[in-house]
Amino acid sequence: MTTPSHGDVGTGGPQKVPLSQLIHLMAEYQKLGTHRQTFLPAPASDTFVRGCGIVAGGFTAVGVICVTVGAYPGALAVGLLGLVPASLAFFRGRRNRRHRAARLDLFDVGMTVYRSGEQVAGFRWDSAEVRQQVIPFQNSAHTEYSLRMSSPDGAEAAFDDTLFGDAREWGRAIQSAVTLAQLPRAVAAIDDGATVRLGEIALDLAALYFHSRAYAWEQIQLIDARSGLVRMKVDGSWVSLTPVGQIPNFYIFNELAERLRLAAAAEFAAESAATEPADLELPTGTPAAEPDPATPAVDSDPLTPVVEPNPPTPVIDSDPTVDNAPETAAEPQIEPPTPAAKGTPKKPNRPTQDLSAASN
């Protein structure tokens, strides 16, 4: 939901309404709970504006000299060149002033966002969708936070670390709150046999679905989200899925996919371990009967080697590219760490053949 924009509330013409009052009204309507924290615009850097102003001033001085000596065509050319940095400085300064009129507020069960010239937008943790353009990693030299929020009632807001200060703090707080509120519901749905859809990707107990193709969890060895693109290693080959920014609530997707993938790998390893000893054990011999005196017990030809019977061949997966044991995943590096939720998705009997279409 969004409130009327700042200054549009009242009767008898536009009236100024305090921004704090609009935010309070939004929080009351959405039942966002107790206010926790406010983030104001990041300090505007005027280095670019000052640099453009210096360049424009230099062109102006040269133009004045040209006019003094009577070189009017040169003065005109220098004046036109000076308009370029002057225009850049003007528009950049205007943008900085607009950014100063912004505010981000976090509550117990939601948040509000306000930007100059826009309406106050409110979002609840249990229903909001957050899309992050780049997923930060702990070993990244530079982290970027660019979020796009949306809610079922149509409210939308986009902001990044150039608008609000302390981006690492509010970025992790928003992602953690949304994940904590919605992950248990998604886990319960999958446990009940339902399909959870996150953008173009769908998940259930049997497989991951993308563009009408199904990838059984036993085939998926690794899921990676570096460089802004979600990829997964399937039977030894990398398959590209979709950009990170196209997956709503990416951390919920990442947690569900890892749980299902590791559960399938553990189940496959347990089945292999259970069948391997029985297959490799030599047959147990029975007490030998007394040999017939008329029939020698040993081959009469001592040069002919006695051929031992071949031991039974262990039953293994026919696909040599699939590891029998789960691939050791890298240490969790994605920020923020997703909170643990109660319940672990159950695994059904594994399909004997690949699914050909996504579950609706």
mmCIF file of N, CA and C in Angstrom, residues 25 48 80 87 124 154 162 187 192 206 241 260 287 289-290 359:
data_model
loop_
_atom_site.group_PDB
_atom_site.id
_atom_site.type_symbol
_atom_site.label_atom_id
_atom_site.label_comp_id
_atom_site.label_asym_id
_atom_site.label_seq_id
_atom_site.Cartn_x
_atom_site.Cartn_y
_atom_site.Cartn_z
ATOM 1 N N LEU A 25 0.904 6.724 9.726
ATOM 2 C CA LEU A 25 -0.374 6.249 9.191
ATOM 3 C C LEU A 25 -0.191 4.938 8.423
ATOM 4 N N PHE A 48 31.929 15.575 -7.926
ATOM 5 C CA PHE A 48 31.643 15.697 -9.360
ATOM 6 C C PHE A 48 31.080 17.075 -9.681
ATOM 7 N N LEU A 80 29.887 27.740 -25.664
ATOM 8 C CA LEU A 80 29.117 26.512 -25.907
ATOM 9 C C LEU A 80 29.756 25.309 -25.217
ATOM 10 N N SER A 87 25.889 22.170 -17.329
ATOM 11 C CA SER A 87 24.630 21.409 -17.320
ATOM 12 C C SER A 87 24.761 20.159 -16.467
ATOM 13 N N ARG A 124 4.985 -5.737 4.297
ATOM 14 C CA ARG A 124 5.037 -6.663 5.420
ATOM 15 C C ARG A 124 6.020 -7.785 5.108
ATOM 16 N N GLY A 154 0.191 -4.377 -4.779
ATOM 17 C CA GLY A 154 0.674 -3.555 -5.888
ATOM 18 C C GLY A 154 1.705 -2.508 -5.521
ATOM 19 N N THR A 162 23.371 3.759 -2.962
ATOM 20 C CA THR A 162 23.690 5.158 -3.262
ATOM 21 C C THR A 162 22.635 6.103 -2.703
ATOM 22 N N VAL A 187 8.667 -24.357 3.540
ATOM 23 C CA VAL A 187 9.093 -25.707 3.922
ATOM 24 C C VAL A 187 7.886 -26.596 4.169
ATOM 25 N N ASP A 192 4.253 -31.056 2.385
ATOM 26 C CA ASP A 192 2.912 -31.544 2.076
ATOM 27 C C ASP A 192 2.770 -31.978 0.626
ATOM 28 N N ALA A 206 10.535 -33.707 -5.645
ATOM 29 C CA ALA A 206 11.173 -34.551 -6.659
ATOM 30 C C ALA A 206 12.245 -33.835 -7.452
ATOM 31 N N LEU A 241 20.565 -20.793 -15.257
ATOM 32 C CA LEU A 241 19.130 -20.663 -15.046
ATOM 33 C C LEU A 241 18.646 -19.250 -15.368
ATOM 34 N N LEU A 260 16.884 -29.662 -0.141
ATOM 35 C CA LEU A 260 16.413 -30.765 -0.983
ATOM 36 C C LEU A 260 17.574 -31.471 -1.676
ATOM 37 N N PRO A 287 29.302 -76.977 3.969
ATOM 38 C CA PRO A 287 30.238 -78.090 4.234
ATOM 39 C C PRO A 287 30.292 -79.038 3.046
ATOM 40 N N ALA A 289 30.649 -82.251 0.813
ATOM 41 C CA ALA A 289 30.276 -83.665 0.978
ATOM 42 C C ALA A 289 31.484 -84.548 0.699
ATOM 43 N N GLU A 290 31.407 -85.774 1.224
ATOM 44 C CA GLU A 290 32.496 -86.711 0.990
ATOM 45 C C GLU A 290 32.630 -86.971 -0.503
ATOM 46 N N SER A 359 6.007 -29.268 -12.784
ATOM 47 C CA SER A 359 4.724 -29.432 -12.094
ATOM 48 C C SER A 359 4.012 -28.128 -12.050
#
